[in-house]
mmCIF file of C-alpha atoms in Angstrom:
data_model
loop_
_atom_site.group_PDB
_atom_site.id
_atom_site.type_symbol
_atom_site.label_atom_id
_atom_site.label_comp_id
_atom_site.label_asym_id
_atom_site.label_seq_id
_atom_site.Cartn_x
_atom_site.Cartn_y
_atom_site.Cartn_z
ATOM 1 C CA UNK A 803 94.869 -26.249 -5.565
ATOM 2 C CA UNK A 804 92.687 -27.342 -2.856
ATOM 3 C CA UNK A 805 92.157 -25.711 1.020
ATOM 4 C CA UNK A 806 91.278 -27.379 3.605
ATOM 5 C CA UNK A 807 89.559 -25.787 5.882
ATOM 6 C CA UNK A 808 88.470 -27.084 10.155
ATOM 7 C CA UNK A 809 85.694 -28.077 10.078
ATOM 8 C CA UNK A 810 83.162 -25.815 12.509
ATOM 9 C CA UNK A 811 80.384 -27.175 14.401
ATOM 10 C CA UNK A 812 79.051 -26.293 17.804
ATOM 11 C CA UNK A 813 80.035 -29.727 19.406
ATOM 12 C CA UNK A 814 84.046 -28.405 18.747
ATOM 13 C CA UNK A 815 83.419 -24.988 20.359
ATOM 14 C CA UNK A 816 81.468 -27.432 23.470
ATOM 15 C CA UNK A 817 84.821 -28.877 23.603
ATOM 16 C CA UNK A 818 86.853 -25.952 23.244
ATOM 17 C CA UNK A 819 84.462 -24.487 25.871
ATOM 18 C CA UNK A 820 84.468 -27.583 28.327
ATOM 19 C CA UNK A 821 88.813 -28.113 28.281
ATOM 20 C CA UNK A 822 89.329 -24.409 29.099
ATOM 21 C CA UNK A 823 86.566 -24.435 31.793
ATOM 22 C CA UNK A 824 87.891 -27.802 33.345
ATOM 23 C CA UNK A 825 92.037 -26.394 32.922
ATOM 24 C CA UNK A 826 91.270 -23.715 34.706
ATOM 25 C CA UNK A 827 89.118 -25.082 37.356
ATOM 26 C CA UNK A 828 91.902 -27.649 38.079
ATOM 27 C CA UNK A 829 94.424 -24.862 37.755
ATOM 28 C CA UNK A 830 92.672 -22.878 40.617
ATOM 29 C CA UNK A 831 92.693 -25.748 42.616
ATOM 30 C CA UNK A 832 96.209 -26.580 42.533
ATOM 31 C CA UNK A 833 96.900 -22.918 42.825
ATOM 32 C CA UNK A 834 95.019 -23.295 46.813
ATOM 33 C CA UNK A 835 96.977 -26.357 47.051
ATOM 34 C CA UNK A 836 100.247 -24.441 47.251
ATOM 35 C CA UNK A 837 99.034 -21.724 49.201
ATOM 36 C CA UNK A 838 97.907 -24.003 51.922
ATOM 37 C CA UNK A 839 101.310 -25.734 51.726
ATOM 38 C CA UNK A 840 103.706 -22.467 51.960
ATOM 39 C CA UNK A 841 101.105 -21.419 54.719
ATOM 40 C CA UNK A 842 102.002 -24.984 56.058
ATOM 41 C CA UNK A 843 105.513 -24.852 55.717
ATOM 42 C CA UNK A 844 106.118 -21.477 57.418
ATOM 43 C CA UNK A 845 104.514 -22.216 60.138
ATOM 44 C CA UNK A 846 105.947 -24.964 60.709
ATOM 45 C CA UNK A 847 109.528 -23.561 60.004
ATOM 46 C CA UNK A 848 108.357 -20.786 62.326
ATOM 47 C CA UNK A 849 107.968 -23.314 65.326
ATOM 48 C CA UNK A 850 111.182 -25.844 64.499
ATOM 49 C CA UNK A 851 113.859 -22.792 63.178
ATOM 50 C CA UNK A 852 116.546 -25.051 61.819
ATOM 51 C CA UNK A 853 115.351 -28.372 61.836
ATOM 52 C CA UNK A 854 114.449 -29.958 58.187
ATOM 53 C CA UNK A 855 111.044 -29.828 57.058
ATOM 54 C CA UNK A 856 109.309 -33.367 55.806
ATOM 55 C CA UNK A 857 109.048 -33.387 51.814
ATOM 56 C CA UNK A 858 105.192 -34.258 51.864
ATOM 57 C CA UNK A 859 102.734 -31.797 53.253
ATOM 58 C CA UNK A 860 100.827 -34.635 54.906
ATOM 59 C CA UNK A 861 103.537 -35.205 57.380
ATOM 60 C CA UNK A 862 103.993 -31.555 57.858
ATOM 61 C CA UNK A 863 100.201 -31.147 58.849
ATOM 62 C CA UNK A 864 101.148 -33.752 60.935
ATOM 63 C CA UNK A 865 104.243 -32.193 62.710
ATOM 64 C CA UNK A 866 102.543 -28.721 62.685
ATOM 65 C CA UNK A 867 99.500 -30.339 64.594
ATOM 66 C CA UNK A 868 101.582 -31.218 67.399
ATOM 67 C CA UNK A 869 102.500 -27.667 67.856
ATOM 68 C CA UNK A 870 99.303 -26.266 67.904
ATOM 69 C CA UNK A 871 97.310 -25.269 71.264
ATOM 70 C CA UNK A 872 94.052 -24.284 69.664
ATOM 71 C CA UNK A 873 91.698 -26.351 68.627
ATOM 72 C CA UNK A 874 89.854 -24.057 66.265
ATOM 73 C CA UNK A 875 93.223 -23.976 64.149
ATOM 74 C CA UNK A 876 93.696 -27.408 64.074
ATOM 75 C CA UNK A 877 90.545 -28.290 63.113
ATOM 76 C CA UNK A 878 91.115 -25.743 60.153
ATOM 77 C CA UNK A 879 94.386 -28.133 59.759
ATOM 78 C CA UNK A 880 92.353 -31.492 59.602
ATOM 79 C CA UNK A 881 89.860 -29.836 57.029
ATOM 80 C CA UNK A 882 92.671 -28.966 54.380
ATOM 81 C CA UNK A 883 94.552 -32.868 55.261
ATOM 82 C CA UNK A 884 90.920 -33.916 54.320
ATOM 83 C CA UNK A 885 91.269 -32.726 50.693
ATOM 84 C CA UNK A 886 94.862 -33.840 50.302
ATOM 85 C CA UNK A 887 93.211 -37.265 48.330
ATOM 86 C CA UNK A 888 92.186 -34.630 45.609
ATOM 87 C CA UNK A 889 95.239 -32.928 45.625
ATOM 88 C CA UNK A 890 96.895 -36.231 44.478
ATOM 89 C CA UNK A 891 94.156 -36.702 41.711
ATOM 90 C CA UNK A 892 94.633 -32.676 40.538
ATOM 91 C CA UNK A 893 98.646 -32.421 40.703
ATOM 92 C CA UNK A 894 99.948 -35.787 39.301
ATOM 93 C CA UNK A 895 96.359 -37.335 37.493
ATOM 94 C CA UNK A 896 96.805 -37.690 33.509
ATOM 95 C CA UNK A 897 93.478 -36.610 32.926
ATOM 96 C CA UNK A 898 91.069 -37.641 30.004
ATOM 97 C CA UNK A 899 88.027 -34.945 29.219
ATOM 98 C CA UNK A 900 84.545 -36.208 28.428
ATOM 99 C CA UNK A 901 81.927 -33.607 27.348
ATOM 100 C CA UNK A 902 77.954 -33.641 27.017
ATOM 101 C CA UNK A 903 76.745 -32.151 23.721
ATOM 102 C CA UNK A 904 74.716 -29.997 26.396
ATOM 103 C CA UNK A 905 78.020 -28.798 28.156
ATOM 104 C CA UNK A 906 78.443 -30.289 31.127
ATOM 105 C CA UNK A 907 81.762 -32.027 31.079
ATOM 106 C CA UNK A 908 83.360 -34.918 33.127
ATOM 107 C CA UNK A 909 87.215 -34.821 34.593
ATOM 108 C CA UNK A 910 88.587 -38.258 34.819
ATOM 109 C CA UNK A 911 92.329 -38.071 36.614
ATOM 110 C CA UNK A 912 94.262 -41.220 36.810
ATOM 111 C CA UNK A 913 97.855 -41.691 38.568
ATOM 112 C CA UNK A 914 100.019 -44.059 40.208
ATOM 113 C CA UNK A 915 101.184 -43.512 43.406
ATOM 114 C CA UNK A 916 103.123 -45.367 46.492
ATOM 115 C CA UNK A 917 99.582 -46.956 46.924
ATOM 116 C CA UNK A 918 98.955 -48.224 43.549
ATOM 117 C CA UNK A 919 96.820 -46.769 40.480
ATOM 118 C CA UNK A 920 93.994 -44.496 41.660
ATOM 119 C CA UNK A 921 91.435 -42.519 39.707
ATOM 120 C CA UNK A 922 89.268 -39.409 40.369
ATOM 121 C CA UNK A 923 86.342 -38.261 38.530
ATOM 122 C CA UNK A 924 85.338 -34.591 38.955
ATOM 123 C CA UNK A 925 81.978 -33.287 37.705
ATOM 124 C CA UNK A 926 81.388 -29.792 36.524
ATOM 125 C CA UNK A 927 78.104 -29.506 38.571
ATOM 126 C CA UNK A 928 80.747 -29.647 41.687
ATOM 127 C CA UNK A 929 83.407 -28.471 40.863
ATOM 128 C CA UNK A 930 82.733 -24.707 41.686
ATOM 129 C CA UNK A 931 81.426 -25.810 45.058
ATOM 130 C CA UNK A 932 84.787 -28.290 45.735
ATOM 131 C CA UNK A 933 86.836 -25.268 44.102
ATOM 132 C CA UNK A 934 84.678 -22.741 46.820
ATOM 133 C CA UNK A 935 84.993 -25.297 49.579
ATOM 134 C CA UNK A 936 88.799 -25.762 49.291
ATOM 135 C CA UNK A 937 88.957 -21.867 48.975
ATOM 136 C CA UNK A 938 87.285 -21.371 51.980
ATOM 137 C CA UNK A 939 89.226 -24.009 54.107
ATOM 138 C CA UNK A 940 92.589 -22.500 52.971
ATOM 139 C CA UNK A 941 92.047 -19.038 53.383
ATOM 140 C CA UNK A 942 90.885 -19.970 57.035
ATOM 141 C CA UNK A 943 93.879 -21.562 57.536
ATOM 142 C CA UNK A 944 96.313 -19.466 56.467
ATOM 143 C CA UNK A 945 93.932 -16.343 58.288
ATOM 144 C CA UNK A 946 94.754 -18.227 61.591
ATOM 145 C CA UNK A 947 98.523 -19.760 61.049
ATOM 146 C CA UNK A 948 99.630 -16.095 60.286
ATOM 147 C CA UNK A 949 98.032 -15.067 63.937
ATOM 148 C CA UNK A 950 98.555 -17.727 66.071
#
């Protein structure tokens, strides 16, 4: 009787290396995603007791914004809207993996939404500083919605 064994080469640990490293990045991401929109939400719920919430967290930005007497922490509010476009790309793309034989891998996220197909393409040479960027606009925000 025969065995088969995988084949090993260092392009399928690249691989291995590049969909774990691009998973988690995009897992991160979606992970500040719903922090921002809890932060969101409470606040929100905080200022309207009783009164239903909006099911996208686009139009409660929106709603919250009217609330909202500083500028400082709305501006924080306008930085996080300005990543919601990614958001849609991370949380409901299909996503197809390329890899380099050097490492450096590309994300490509495609959906469908109430606009029509869209596609995203993230880059591992940014996506630690989108990842850090994102980081640091939600933990602002959710610094200053807890004290204002």
């Amino acid at each position: 009787m025969t065995d088969c064994a995988p084949i090993k080469s260092e392009l399928n640990a690249k691989l291995l290396d590049a969909t774990e490293a691009a998973n988690g990045w995009r897992g991160r991401c979606v992970n500040l995603f719903a922090r921002a929109e809890a932060v969101i939400g409470a606040a929100l719920a905080s200022r309207e007791p009783g009164k239903k919430a909006p099911m996208l967290v686009s139009q409660k930005a929106k709603r919250l914004a009217g609330h909202l007497t500083s500028k400082v922490v709305e501006q924080s509010l306008n930085d996080f809207v300005s990543f919601l476009g990614d958001r849609t790309a991370l949380t409901h793309g299909t996503g197809k993996l390329w890899v380099d034989e050097r490492g450096p891998w590309l994300l490509t996220l495609d959906w469908v939404g109430g606009g029509g197909p869209g596609r995203r393409v993230f880059a591992s040479w940014e996506a630690e500083s989108f990842h850090n960027d994102l980081r640091a606009v939600v933990q602002r925000l959710e610094r200053q919605l807890r004290t204002a």
